[in-house]
Amino acid sequence: MSAPPWKIKVVEPVTLRPQPERRQALEAAGYNTFLLRSDDVFVDLLTDSGTSALSQEQRAAMELGDEAYAGSRSFFRLEGAVQEAYGYRHVIPTHQGRGAEHLLAKLLVEPGFLVPSNLYFTTSREHVELLGGVWIDVSIPEASDPRSLHPFKGNVDLVALEHVLAAAAPERVAFVRVEACLNMAGGQPFSLANLEGVRELTLAHGVPLVLDATRISENALFVKEREAGFADVELPELIHRIADLSDAAVFSSKKDHFVPIGGVLAIDDDDLAERARELVVIYEGFPHYGGIAGHDMEALAQGIRESADEAIVKHYVSQSAYLGGLLLERGIPIVEPVGAHAVFLDAKRFLPHVPQEEFPAQALAAALYLAGGVRSMERGIVSGQHGDEPYDGLELVRLTIPRRVYTQEHLAYVADVVTDVFERRGQIPGLRMTYEPEHLRFFQARFEARGAFLEPVEAVAVAEP
Ligand code: P61
């Protein structure tokens, strides 16, 4: 791992609670890591969303926030930053990514309309389906194979996409969605050549191409490093080229843009943007703030600039690679290649004795917390199952790395905790779901263990930090 291109100026204390308190906290949370209190967590790898460290430049910019309801100069700075970095003509701020997804779905989805995409993302699919749309997975098969070493597992299966478009476009296709650093497949990039292929098809069939550009910076870095012909292209130029291939983009700015809250819907088409501005006043706020404060827009504008800084992006991705490398050395099953923002444990291979209906990834995430106060996120059947349909897809635990937050020592500690749990994996039983919310159940579902969970506690062999 390279040395970080930043140093730490402000710190937040964290504590490792004693094991009995962790067990109590886990039971109170119904074995769902989303329901833990962050005070009870030692290393928080739940998400990279809104958990990054701001830069001194972002903090300074916040002092300049213009909180005017309308015509805020902070909005115009944000608009300029998005236009410069990505080239979209119209910029609509939203409170976070799903706010932008909501507006986009309202604009383009009607009952029965199709949305082909490289795999699903939970909130993206939910907004399409709430409006009666039909999500269609057109990811390449390698995306769902944790062992495939394909360098661009975020690619779209162009043949599958062409079939969908030939049968339904343009009348019944709302838009084609392509997500950068495909989250649910392990943070896996698409290649520029593949995106160009998608672009050709969408132009030929007259449907909009919408990018989920939430993690576009890391995707651009992977293109530079892995795709022939791009090694000498500057990162900002590559990011722009990727965005240029789309008609619109949704950003959760809580990731690449380093802000605790904020999102963007960026659109090229004038009429669509006009309609989006009509909707944003209903659901988010006036188009000059869209649900975030003036100072948030200042931090976001500055964050957009930093998100194209190759040294920052490179170091960030190297943190995932470092953690993944430690786990691979120890024979622990993870998704390969290691992606952008996280290391994903393959719970099917980690806990082969737990059938998928007993939520192995949920159980594994709970065990990591119990063993060492490490919080991770389930990305398996709890997140992915669709109604009552059978699910035999990916069963992963995501160890997600916040940007500019944890040190190499933290990551080494996490690797030790995972190793300890791997050695005692036979003591992890499956779970039973005791409460299931109707929508996005993974956030608030509750579980109980089907047997003694990670006993005896005295045997925990995690090196104290
Ligand atoms: C995350 F468990 N991601 O990865 P919002 N698109 C993409 C995202 O990654 C994303 C959003 C849109 C989160 C937060 C989160 O099932 C979950 O700003 C590629 O979170 O509204 C968010 O952006 C939505 C965690 C979201 C989840 C949904 O941790």
CSV table of C-alpha atoms and ligand atoms in Angstrom, one decimal:
chain,number,residue,atom,x,y,z
A,1,MET,CA,0.0,0.0,0.0
A,2,SER,CA,1.3,3.4,-0.9
A,3,ALA,CA,1.7,6.1,1.8
A,4,PRO,CA,-1.5,8.2,1.9
A,5,PRO,CA,-1.4,11.7,0.2
A,6,TRP,CA,-2.8,13.3,3.4
A,7,LYS,CA,-2.1,13.5,7.1
A,8,ILE,CA,-4.5,13.5,10.0
A,9,LYS,CA,-5.5,16.7,11.7
A,10,VAL,CA,-8.6,15.9,13.7
A,11,VAL,CA,-9.3,12.5,15.3
A,12,GLU,CA,-12.4,10.8,16.6
A,13,PRO,CA,-11.8,8.4,19.5
A,14,VAL,CA,-13.0,4.8,19.1
A,15,THR,CA,-13.1,2.0,21.7
A,16,LEU,CA,-13.2,-1.8,21.5
A,17,ARG,CA,-15.9,-2.8,24.0
A,18,PRO,CA,-15.3,-5.9,26.1
A,19,GLN,CA,-16.6,-9.1,24.5
A,20,PRO,CA,-19.7,-9.6,26.8
A,21,GLU,CA,-20.8,-6.1,25.9
A,22,ARG,CA,-20.4,-6.8,22.2
A,23,ARG,CA,-22.6,-9.9,22.6
A,24,GLN,CA,-25.2,-7.8,24.4
A,25,ALA,CA,-25.1,-5.1,21.7
A,26,LEU,CA,-25.4,-7.8,18.9
A,27,GLU,CA,-28.4,-9.4,20.5
A,28,ALA,CA,-30.0,-6.0,21.0
A,29,ALA,CA,-29.5,-5.3,17.3
A,30,GLY,CA,-31.1,-8.5,16.3
A,31,TYR,CA,-27.9,-9.7,14.6
A,32,ASN,CA,-28.2,-6.9,12.1
A,33,THR,CA,-25.1,-4.7,11.9
A,34,PHE,CA,-27.2,-1.8,10.6
A,35,LEU,CA,-28.9,-1.7,14.0
A,36,LEU,CA,-25.7,-1.5,16.1
A,37,ARG,CA,-24.9,1.9,17.7
A,38,SER,CA,-21.7,3.3,16.3
A,39,ASP,CA,-20.4,3.8,19.9
A,40,ASP,CA,-20.4,0.0,20.2
A,41,VAL,CA,-18.3,-0.4,17.0
A,42,PHE,CA,-14.5,-0.4,17.0
A,43,VAL,CA,-13.7,-0.4,13.2
A,44,ASP,CA,-16.7,0.6,11.2
A,45,LEU,CA,-16.6,-0.9,7.7
A,46,LEU,CA,-20.4,-0.9,7.3
A,47,THR,CA,-20.2,1.6,4.4
A,48,ASP,CA,-18.1,4.2,2.5
A,49,SER,CA,-21.3,6.3,2.3
A,50,GLY,CA,-21.1,9.6,4.1
A,51,THR,CA,-18.3,8.3,6.3
A,52,SER,CA,-15.3,9.9,4.6
A,53,ALA,CA,-13.0,12.5,6.2
A,54,LEU,CA,-13.5,16.0,4.8
A,55,SER,CA,-10.4,17.8,3.6
A,56,GLN,CA,-9.3,21.2,5.1
A,57,GLU,CA,-10.3,22.7,1.8
A,58,GLN,CA,-13.8,21.3,2.1
A,59,ARG,CA,-14.1,22.6,5.7
A,60,ALA,CA,-12.9,26.0,4.7
A,61,ALA,CA,-15.3,26.1,1.7
A,62,MET,CA,-18.2,25.3,4.1
A,63,GLU,CA,-17.6,28.7,5.8
A,64,LEU,CA,-18.5,30.3,2.4
A,65,GLY,CA,-21.9,28.6,2.2
A,66,ASP,CA,-24.7,30.8,1.0
A,67,GLU,CA,-27.9,29.6,2.6
A,68,ALA,CA,-30.2,31.7,0.4
A,69,TYR,CA,-33.3,29.7,-0.4
A,70,ALA,CA,-33.1,30.7,-4.1
A,71,GLY,CA,-30.2,31.9,-6.3
A,72,SER,CA,-27.6,30.7,-3.8
A,73,ARG,CA,-24.1,31.3,-5.1
A,74,SER,CA,-23.1,27.9,-3.5
A,75,PHE,CA,-25.4,26.3,-6.0
A,76,PHE,CA,-23.7,28.0,-8.9
A,77,ARG,CA,-20.3,26.8,-7.6
A,78,LEU,CA,-21.7,23.3,-7.4
A,79,GLU,CA,-23.2,23.5,-10.8
A,80,GLY,CA,-19.8,24.7,-12.2
A,81,ALA,CA,-17.9,21.9,-10.5
A,82,VAL,CA,-20.2,19.2,-12.0
A,83,GLN,CA,-20.2,20.8,-15.4
A,84,GLU,CA,-16.4,21.0,-15.4
A,85,ALA,CA,-15.7,17.5,-14.1
A,86,TYR,CA,-18.3,15.6,-16.0
A,87,GLY,CA,-19.7,17.9,-18.7
A,88,TYR,CA,-23.5,17.5,-18.0
A,89,ARG,CA,-25.3,20.7,-18.8
A,90,HIS,CA,-28.0,20.6,-16.1
A,91,VAL,CA,-27.3,20.0,-12.4
A,92,ILE,CA,-30.0,19.2,-9.9
A,93,PRO,CA,-28.9,18.7,-6.3
A,94,THR,CA,-30.7,16.1,-4.1
A,95,HIS,CA,-30.4,15.2,-0.5
A,96,GLN,CA,-28.6,12.0,-1.4
A,97,GLY,CA,-28.3,9.4,-4.2
A,98,ARG,CA,-31.7,7.9,-3.7
A,99,GLY,CA,-33.3,11.3,-4.0
A,100,ALA,CA,-31.8,11.5,-7.5
A,101,GLU,CA,-32.9,7.9,-8.3
A,102,HIS,CA,-36.4,8.8,-7.2
A,103,LEU,CA,-36.6,11.8,-9.5
A,104,LEU,CA,-35.1,9.9,-12.4
A,105,ALA,CA,-37.6,7.0,-12.0
A,106,LYS,CA,-40.5,9.5,-11.8
A,107,LEU,CA,-39.3,11.1,-15.0
A,108,LEU,CA,-38.8,8.0,-17.1
A,109,VAL,CA,-40.5,4.9,-15.6
A,110,GLU,CA,-44.1,3.9,-16.3
A,111,PRO,CA,-45.8,0.7,-15.5
A,112,GLY,CA,-44.3,-2.2,-17.5
A,113,PHE,CA,-41.3,-0.2,-18.7
A,114,LEU,CA,-38.0,-2.0,-18.6
A,115,VAL,CA,-34.7,-0.9,-17.0
A,116,PRO,CA,-31.8,-3.0,-18.2
A,117,SER,CA,-28.8,-2.7,-15.9
A,118,ASN,CA,-25.5,-4.3,-15.0
A,119,LEU,CA,-26.8,-6.1,-11.8
A,120,TYR,CA,-29.1,-4.3,-9.4
A,121,PHE,CA,-28.5,-1.9,-6.6
A,122,THR,CA,-31.1,-2.0,-3.8
A,123,THR,CA,-32.4,1.6,-3.8
A,124,SER,CA,-32.1,2.0,-7.6
A,125,ARG,CA,-34.2,-1.1,-8.3
A,126,GLU,CA,-36.7,-0.2,-5.5
A,127,HIS,CA,-37.5,3.2,-7.1
A,128,VAL,CA,-38.0,1.7,-10.5
A,129,GLU,CA,-40.3,-1.1,-9.2
A,130,LEU,CA,-42.3,1.3,-7.0
A,131,LEU,CA,-43.4,2.9,-10.2
A,132,GLY,CA,-44.3,-0.4,-11.9
A,133,GLY,CA,-41.0,-0.7,-13.9
A,134,VAL,CA,-39.3,-4.0,-14.5
A,135,TRP,CA,-35.6,-4.3,-13.7
A,136,ILE,CA,-33.6,-6.5,-16.0
A,137,ASP,CA,-30.1,-7.8,-15.2
A,138,VAL,CA,-27.8,-7.6,-18.2
A,139,SER,CA,-24.5,-7.9,-16.3
A,140,ILE,CA,-22.0,-10.4,-17.7
A,141,PRO,CA,-22.2,-13.8,-16.0
A,142,GLU,CA,-18.7,-13.2,-14.4
A,143,ALA,CA,-20.2,-10.5,-12.3
A,144,SER,CA,-21.9,-13.2,-10.2
A,145,ASP,CA,-18.9,-15.5,-9.9
A,146,PRO,CA,-16.7,-14.5,-7.0
A,147,ARG,CA,-13.8,-16.6,-8.4
A,148,SER,CA,-13.8,-15.2,-11.9
A,149,LEU,CA,-10.7,-13.0,-12.4
A,150,HIS,CA,-12.3,-11.0,-15.2
A,151,PRO,CA,-10.8,-7.5,-15.0
A,152,PHE,CA,-14.1,-5.8,-15.9
A,153,LYS,CA,-16.8,-7.6,-14.0
A,154,GLY,CA,-18.9,-4.5,-14.2
A,155,ASN,CA,-19.3,-4.9,-18.0
A,156,VAL,CA,-22.7,-5.1,-19.6
A,157,ASP,CA,-23.5,-8.3,-21.6
A,158,LEU,CA,-24.0,-6.5,-24.9
A,159,VAL,CA,-25.8,-9.5,-26.5
A,160,ALA,CA,-28.3,-9.7,-23.7
A,161,LEU,CA,-28.8,-5.9,-23.8
A,162,GLU,CA,-29.3,-6.0,-27.6
A,163,HIS,CA,-32.0,-8.7,-27.1
A,164,VAL,CA,-33.9,-6.6,-24.6
A,165,LEU,CA,-33.7,-3.5,-26.7
A,166,ALA,CA,-34.6,-5.3,-29.9
A,167,ALA,CA,-37.8,-6.6,-28.3
A,168,ALA,CA,-38.9,-3.5,-26.4
A,169,ALA,CA,-37.1,-0.3,-27.4
A,170,PRO,CA,-37.8,2.5,-27.6
A,171,GLU,CA,-41.4,2.4,-26.4
A,172,ARG,CA,-41.1,0.2,-23.4
A,173,VAL,CA,-37.6,0.9,-22.2
A,174,ALA,CA,-37.3,3.6,-19.6
A,175,PHE,CA,-33.5,3.9,-19.7
A,176,VAL,CA,-30.4,1.7,-19.7
A,177,ARG,CA,-28.5,2.0,-16.4
A,178,VAL,CA,-24.8,1.3,-16.1
A,179,GLU,CA,-23.2,1.5,-12.7
A,180,ALA,CA,-19.6,2.4,-12.2
A,181,CYS,CA,-17.6,0.0,-9.9
A,182,LEU,CA,-20.6,-2.3,-9.6
A,183,ASN,CA,-21.3,-2.4,-5.9
A,184,MET,CA,-23.2,-5.6,-5.6
A,185,ALA,CA,-20.6,-7.6,-7.6
A,186,GLY,CA,-17.7,-6.4,-5.4
A,187,GLY,CA,-17.0,-2.9,-6.6
A,188,GLN,CA,-16.1,-4.1,-10.1
A,189,PRO,CA,-15.4,-1.6,-13.0
A,190,PHE,CA,-16.7,-1.6,-16.5
A,191,SER,CA,-14.3,-1.0,-19.4
A,192,LEU,CA,-14.5,2.0,-21.6
A,193,ALA,CA,-14.8,-0.3,-24.7
A,194,ASN,CA,-17.9,-1.9,-23.1
A,195,LEU,CA,-19.5,1.4,-22.2
A,196,GLU,CA,-18.9,2.5,-25.8
A,197,GLY,CA,-20.7,-0.7,-26.9
A,198,VAL,CA,-23.7,0.2,-24.6
A,199,ARG,CA,-23.6,3.7,-26.0
A,200,GLU,CA,-23.9,2.4,-29.6
A,201,LEU,CA,-26.9,0.2,-28.7
A,202,THR,CA,-28.7,2.9,-26.8
A,203,LEU,CA,-28.2,5.4,-29.7
A,204,ALA,CA,-29.3,2.8,-32.3
A,205,HIS,CA,-32.5,2.0,-30.3
A,206,GLY,CA,-33.3,5.5,-29.1
A,207,VAL,CA,-33.2,5.1,-25.4
A,208,PRO,CA,-31.3,7.1,-22.8
A,209,LEU,CA,-28.2,5.8,-21.2
A,210,VAL,CA,-28.0,6.8,-17.5
A,211,LEU,CA,-24.8,6.3,-15.5
A,212,ASP,CA,-24.8,5.5,-11.8
A,213,ALA,CA,-21.6,7.6,-11.4
A,214,THR,CA,-21.4,7.2,-7.7
A,215,ARG,CA,-18.0,5.6,-7.9
A,216,ILE,CA,-16.8,6.9,-11.3
A,217,SER,CA,-13.4,8.0,-10.1
A,218,GLU,CA,-12.3,4.5,-9.1
A,219,ASN,CA,-13.8,3.1,-12.3
A,220,ALA,CA,-11.7,5.5,-14.3
A,221,LEU,CA,-8.6,4.5,-12.4
A,222,PHE,CA,-9.2,0.8,-13.1
A,223,VAL,CA,-9.6,1.7,-16.8
A,224,LYS,CA,-6.3,3.5,-16.7
A,225,GLU,CA,-4.6,0.6,-15.0
A,226,ARG,CA,-6.2,-2.3,-16.8
A,227,GLU,CA,-7.5,-1.3,-20.2
A,228,ALA,CA,-5.0,-1.0,-23.0
A,229,GLY,CA,-4.4,2.4,-24.4
A,230,PHE,CA,-5.3,4.5,-21.3
A,231,ALA,CA,-2.2,4.4,-19.2
A,232,ASP,CA,-1.1,7.9,-20.2
A,233,VAL,CA,-4.5,9.6,-20.0
A,234,GLU,CA,-5.0,11.9,-17.0
A,235,LEU,CA,-7.6,10.7,-14.5
A,236,PRO,CA,-9.8,13.9,-14.9
A,237,GLU,CA,-9.8,13.4,-18.6
A,238,LEU,CA,-10.8,9.7,-18.3
A,239,ILE,CA,-13.6,10.6,-15.9
A,240,HIS,CA,-14.9,13.1,-18.3
A,241,ARG,CA,-14.7,10.7,-21.2
A,242,ILE,CA,-16.8,8.1,-19.3
A,243,ALA,CA,-19.4,10.7,-18.5
A,244,ASP,CA,-19.5,11.9,-22.1
A,245,LEU,CA,-20.9,8.5,-23.2
A,246,SER,CA,-24.1,9.0,-21.2
A,247,ASP,CA,-27.2,11.2,-21.3
A,248,ALA,CA,-27.6,11.6,-17.6
A,249,ALA,CA,-26.1,10.5,-14.3
A,250,VAL,CA,-27.1,9.8,-10.8
A,251,PHE,CA,-24.5,10.5,-8.1
A,252,SER,CA,-24.6,9.6,-4.4
A,253,SER,CA,-22.0,12.2,-3.5
A,254,LYS,CA,-21.6,10.5,-0.1
A,255,LYS,CA,-18.9,8.3,-1.7
A,256,ASP,CA,-16.4,9.7,-4.3
A,257,HIS,CA,-17.2,13.3,-3.3
A,258,PHE,CA,-16.4,12.8,0.4
A,259,VAL,CA,-19.4,14.6,1.8
A,260,PRO,CA,-21.6,13.3,4.7
A,261,ILE,CA,-24.8,14.1,2.7
A,262,GLY,CA,-25.7,15.1,-0.8
A,263,GLY,CA,-26.5,13.7,-4.3
A,264,VAL,CA,-26.8,15.0,-7.8
A,265,LEU,CA,-29.0,14.3,-10.8
A,266,ALA,CA,-27.1,15.5,-13.9
A,267,ILE,CA,-28.8,15.7,-17.2
A,268,ASP,CA,-27.9,16.8,-20.7
A,269,ASP,CA,-31.4,17.1,-22.3
A,270,ASP,CA,-33.1,20.5,-21.8
A,271,ASP,CA,-36.7,19.2,-21.7
A,272,LEU,CA,-35.9,16.4,-19.3
A,273,ALA,CA,-34.0,18.8,-17.0
A,274,GLU,CA,-37.0,21.2,-17.1
A,275,ARG,CA,-39.2,18.4,-16.0
A,276,ALA,CA,-36.7,17.3,-13.3
A,277,ARG,CA,-36.7,20.8,-11.9
A,278,GLU,CA,-40.5,20.6,-11.7
A,279,LEU,CA,-40.2,17.5,-9.6
A,280,VAL,CA,-37.4,18.5,-7.4
A,281,VAL,CA,-39.4,21.3,-5.8
A,282,ILE,CA,-42.0,18.7,-4.8
A,283,TYR,CA,-39.7,16.1,-3.3
A,284,GLU,CA,-36.4,17.7,-2.4
A,285,GLY,CA,-36.5,21.5,-2.3
A,286,PHE,CA,-35.9,24.5,-4.6
A,287,PRO,CA,-33.6,23.6,-7.5
A,288,HIS,CA,-30.9,25.8,-6.1
A,289,TYR,CA,-30.4,23.5,-3.0
A,290,GLY,CA,-32.3,20.3,-3.6
A,291,GLY,CA,-32.5,19.2,0.1
A,292,ILE,CA,-29.0,20.1,1.2
A,293,ALA,CA,-27.6,23.3,2.8
A,294,GLY,CA,-25.5,25.9,1.1
A,295,HIS,CA,-22.5,24.8,3.1
A,296,ASP,CA,-23.1,21.2,1.9
A,297,MET,CA,-23.0,22.4,-1.7
A,298,GLU,CA,-19.7,24.2,-1.1
A,299,ALA,CA,-18.2,21.0,0.5
A,300,LEU,CA,-19.6,19.0,-2.4
A,301,ALA,CA,-18.2,21.3,-5.1
A,302,GLN,CA,-14.7,21.0,-3.5
A,303,GLY,CA,-15.1,17.3,-3.0
A,304,ILE,CA,-15.8,16.9,-6.8
A,305,ARG,CA,-12.5,18.5,-7.5
A,306,GLU,CA,-10.7,16.2,-5.1
A,307,SER,CA,-12.4,13.1,-6.4
A,308,ALA,CA,-10.4,13.4,-9.6
A,309,ASP,CA,-7.1,13.6,-7.8
A,310,GLU,CA,-5.3,10.5,-9.0
A,311,ALA,CA,-3.0,10.2,-5.9
A,312,ILE,CA,-6.1,10.2,-3.6
A,313,VAL,CA,-8.0,7.7,-5.7
A,314,LYS,CA,-5.0,5.5,-6.1
A,315,HIS,CA,-4.3,5.3,-2.4
A,316,TYR,CA,-7.9,4.6,-1.6
A,317,VAL,CA,-8.1,1.7,-4.0
A,318,SER,CA,-4.8,0.4,-2.6
A,319,GLN,CA,-6.3,0.1,0.8
A,320,SER,CA,-8.9,-2.4,-0.4
A,321,ALA,CA,-6.1,-4.2,-2.3
A,322,TYR,CA,-4.0,-4.4,0.9
A,323,LEU,CA,-6.8,-5.8,3.0
A,324,GLY,CA,-7.8,-8.2,0.3
A,325,GLY,CA,-4.2,-9.3,-0.1
A,326,LEU,CA,-3.8,-10.1,3.6
A,327,LEU,CA,-7.0,-12.3,3.5
A,328,LEU,CA,-6.0,-14.1,0.3
A,329,GLU,CA,-2.6,-15.0,1.8
A,330,ARG,CA,-4.4,-16.6,4.7
A,331,GLY,CA,-6.7,-18.7,2.4
A,332,ILE,CA,-9.8,-16.7,3.2
A,333,PRO,CA,-12.4,-16.8,0.4
A,334,ILE,CA,-13.1,-13.3,-1.0
A,335,VAL,CA,-14.4,-11.9,-4.3
A,336,GLU,CA,-11.6,-11.5,-6.8
A,337,PRO,CA,-10.3,-9.3,-8.2
A,338,VAL,CA,-10.5,-7.0,-5.2
A,339,GLY,CA,-12.7,-4.0,-6.3
A,340,ALA,CA,-12.8,-0.3,-5.5
A,341,HIS,CA,-14.3,0.4,-2.2
A,342,ALA,CA,-14.4,-2.8,-0.2
A,343,VAL,CA,-13.3,-6.4,0.3
A,344,PHE,CA,-16.2,-8.8,-0.1
A,345,LEU,CA,-16.0,-12.1,1.8
A,346,ASP,CA,-17.6,-15.0,0.0
A,347,ALA,CA,-19.9,-16.4,2.7
A,348,LYS,CA,-20.9,-19.4,0.7
A,349,ARG,CA,-17.3,-20.7,0.8
A,350,PHE,CA,-16.6,-19.2,4.3
A,351,LEU,CA,-19.6,-20.9,5.9
A,352,PRO,CA,-20.4,-23.9,3.7
A,353,HIS,CA,-22.3,-25.5,6.5
A,354,VAL,CA,-24.9,-22.8,6.6
A,355,PRO,CA,-27.5,-23.1,3.8
A,356,GLN,CA,-28.4,-19.8,2.0
A,357,GLU,CA,-31.9,-19.8,3.5
A,358,GLU,CA,-30.3,-19.4,6.9
A,359,PHE,CA,-28.5,-16.2,5.9
A,360,PRO,CA,-24.8,-17.1,6.0
A,361,ALA,CA,-23.6,-13.6,5.1
A,362,GLN,CA,-25.8,-12.0,7.8
A,363,ALA,CA,-24.4,-14.5,10.3
A,364,LEU,CA,-20.8,-13.9,9.2
A,365,ALA,CA,-21.2,-10.1,9.6
A,366,ALA,CA,-22.6,-10.7,13.1
A,367,ALA,CA,-19.7,-12.9,13.9
A,368,LEU,CA,-17.1,-10.3,12.8
A,369,TYR,CA,-18.7,-7.8,15.1
A,370,LEU,CA,-18.7,-10.2,18.0
A,371,ALA,CA,-15.1,-11.4,17.5
A,372,GLY,CA,-13.5,-8.0,17.2
A,373,GLY,CA,-16.0,-5.1,17.1
A,374,VAL,CA,-15.6,-4.9,13.3
A,375,ARG,CA,-18.8,-3.8,11.5
A,376,SER,CA,-19.5,-5.0,8.0
A,377,MET,CA,-22.6,-5.3,5.8
A,378,GLU,CA,-24.5,-8.3,4.5
A,379,ARG,CA,-24.8,-8.4,0.7
A,380,GLY,CA,-26.5,-11.7,0.0
A,381,ILE,CA,-30.0,-13.1,0.2
A,382,VAL,CA,-31.3,-10.6,2.8
A,383,SER,CA,-30.4,-7.7,0.5
A,384,GLY,CA,-30.9,-9.4,-2.9
A,385,GLN,CA,-34.0,-11.7,-2.7
A,386,HIS,CA,-36.9,-10.4,-4.6
A,387,GLY,CA,-40.2,-11.0,-2.9
A,388,ASP,CA,-40.7,-14.7,-2.5
A,389,GLU,CA,-38.7,-15.6,-5.6
A,390,PRO,CA,-36.0,-18.2,-4.9
A,391,TYR,CA,-32.5,-16.7,-4.6
A,392,ASP,CA,-29.2,-18.5,-5.1
A,393,GLY,CA,-27.1,-15.5,-6.1
A,394,LEU,CA,-24.1,-13.9,-4.5
A,395,GLU,CA,-23.8,-14.3,-0.7
A,396,LEU,CA,-21.2,-11.7,0.4
A,397,VAL,CA,-20.1,-9.7,3.4
A,398,ARG,CA,-18.8,-6.3,2.5
A,399,LEU,CA,-15.8,-4.8,4.5
A,400,THR,CA,-16.2,-1.3,3.2
A,401,ILE,CA,-13.4,1.3,3.5
A,402,PRO,CA,-14.4,4.9,4.3
A,403,ARG,CA,-12.2,7.4,2.4
A,404,ARG,CA,-9.3,8.9,4.3
A,405,VAL,CA,-10.3,7.5,7.6
A,406,TYR,CA,-8.6,4.3,8.6
A,407,THR,CA,-4.9,3.5,8.8
A,408,GLN,CA,-2.9,0.4,7.7
A,409,GLU,CA,-3.0,-0.8,11.3
A,410,HIS,CA,-6.8,-0.7,11.4
A,411,LEU,CA,-6.8,-2.8,8.2
A,412,ALA,CA,-4.3,-5.3,9.6
A,413,TYR,CA,-6.4,-5.6,12.7
A,414,VAL,CA,-9.5,-6.3,10.6
A,415,ALA,CA,-7.6,-9.0,8.8
A,416,ASP,CA,-6.8,-10.6,12.1
A,417,VAL,CA,-10.4,-10.5,13.2
A,418,VAL,CA,-11.5,-12.1,9.9
A,419,THR,CA,-8.8,-14.8,10.3
A,420,ASP,CA,-9.9,-15.5,13.9
A,421,VAL,CA,-13.5,-16.0,12.7
A,422,PHE,CA,-12.4,-18.1,9.8
A,423,GLU,CA,-10.5,-20.4,12.2
A,424,ARG,CA,-13.7,-20.7,14.4
A,425,ARG,CA,-16.2,-20.8,11.5
A,426,GLY,CA,-17.6,-24.1,12.6
A,427,GLN,CA,-19.1,-22.3,15.7
A,428,ILE,CA,-21.3,-20.0,13.5
A,429,PRO,CA,-24.8,-21.3,13.0
A,430,GLY,CA,-27.4,-20.0,10.7
A,431,LEU,CA,-30.0,-17.3,11.6
A,432,ARG,CA,-33.8,-17.2,11.7
A,433,MET,CA,-35.5,-13.9,10.6
A,434,THR,CA,-37.8,-12.7,13.3
A,435,TYR,CA,-38.9,-9.4,11.7
A,436,GLU,CA,-39.1,-8.6,8.0
A,437,PRO,CA,-39.9,-5.0,6.8
A,438,GLU,CA,-41.8,-4.8,3.5
A,439,HIS,CA,-39.3,-2.6,1.7
A,440,LEU,CA,-35.4,-2.9,1.6
A,441,ARG,CA,-35.7,-5.4,4.4
A,442,PHE,CA,-31.9,-5.7,5.0
A,443,PHE,CA,-31.8,-2.2,6.7
A,444,GLN,CA,-34.0,-3.1,9.6
A,445,ALA,CA,-34.7,-6.8,9.7
A,446,ARG,CA,-34.1,-8.7,12.9
A,447,PHE,CA,-32.7,-12.2,13.4
A,448,GLU,CA,-31.9,-14.7,16.1
A,449,ALA,CA,-29.2,-17.4,16.1
A,450,ARG,CA,-30.2,-21.0,15.5
A,451,GLY,CA,-27.7,-22.2,18.1
A,452,ALA,CA,-24.8,-21.2,20.2
A,453,PHE,CA,-23.1,-18.4,18.4
A,454,LEU,CA,-19.3,-18.2,18.4
A,455,GLU,CA,-18.5,-20.0,21.7
A,456,PRO,CA,-16.6,-20.3,23.8
A,457,VAL,CA,-15.9,-16.6,24.1
A,458,GLU,CA,-12.7,-17.1,26.2
A,459,ALA,CA,-11.0,-18.6,23.1
A,460,VAL,CA,-11.1,-15.3,21.1
A,461,ALA,CA,-7.5,-15.0,19.9
A,462,VAL,CA,-7.7,-11.5,18.3
A,463,ALA,CA,-4.6,-9.4,18.9
A,464,GLU,CA,-5.6,-6.3,20.8
A,465,PRO,CA,-5.0,-3.2,18.8
B,1,P61,C1,-23.5,1.8,0.2
B,1,P61,F1,-27.0,-1.1,2.2
B,1,P61,N1,-24.7,3.1,-1.4
B,1,P61,O1,-22.9,1.3,-0.7
B,1,P61,P1,-27.6,7.1,-1.2
B,1,P61,N2,-26.1,4.0,-6.1
B,1,P61,C2,-25.1,3.3,-5.7
B,1,P61,C3,-24.9,3.3,-4.3
B,1,P61,O2,-23.8,2.6,-3.8
B,1,P61,C4,-25.8,3.9,-3.4
B,1,P61,C5,-26.8,4.7,-4.0
B,1,P61,C6,-27.0,4.7,-5.4
B,1,P61,C7,-24.6,2.8,-0.1
B,1,P61,C8,-25.5,3.3,1.0
B,1,P61,C9,-26.6,2.2,1.1
B,1,P61,O3,-28.7,-1.2,0.3
B,1,P61,C10,-28.1,0.0,0.6
B,1,P61,O4,-26.8,8.4,-1.1
B,1,P61,C11,-24.2,2.6,-6.6
B,1,P61,O5,-27.2,6.1,-0.2
B,1,P61,O6,-29.1,7.4,-1.2
B,1,P61,C12,-25.6,3.9,-2.0
B,1,P61,O7,-27.3,6.5,-2.6
B,1,P61,C13,-27.8,5.4,-3.1
B,1,P61,C14,-26.4,1.1,1.8
B,1,P61,C15,-27.7,2.2,0.2
B,1,P61,C16,-27.1,0.0,1.6
B,1,P61,C17,-28.5,1.1,0.0
B,1,P61,O8,-23.3,1.6,1.4
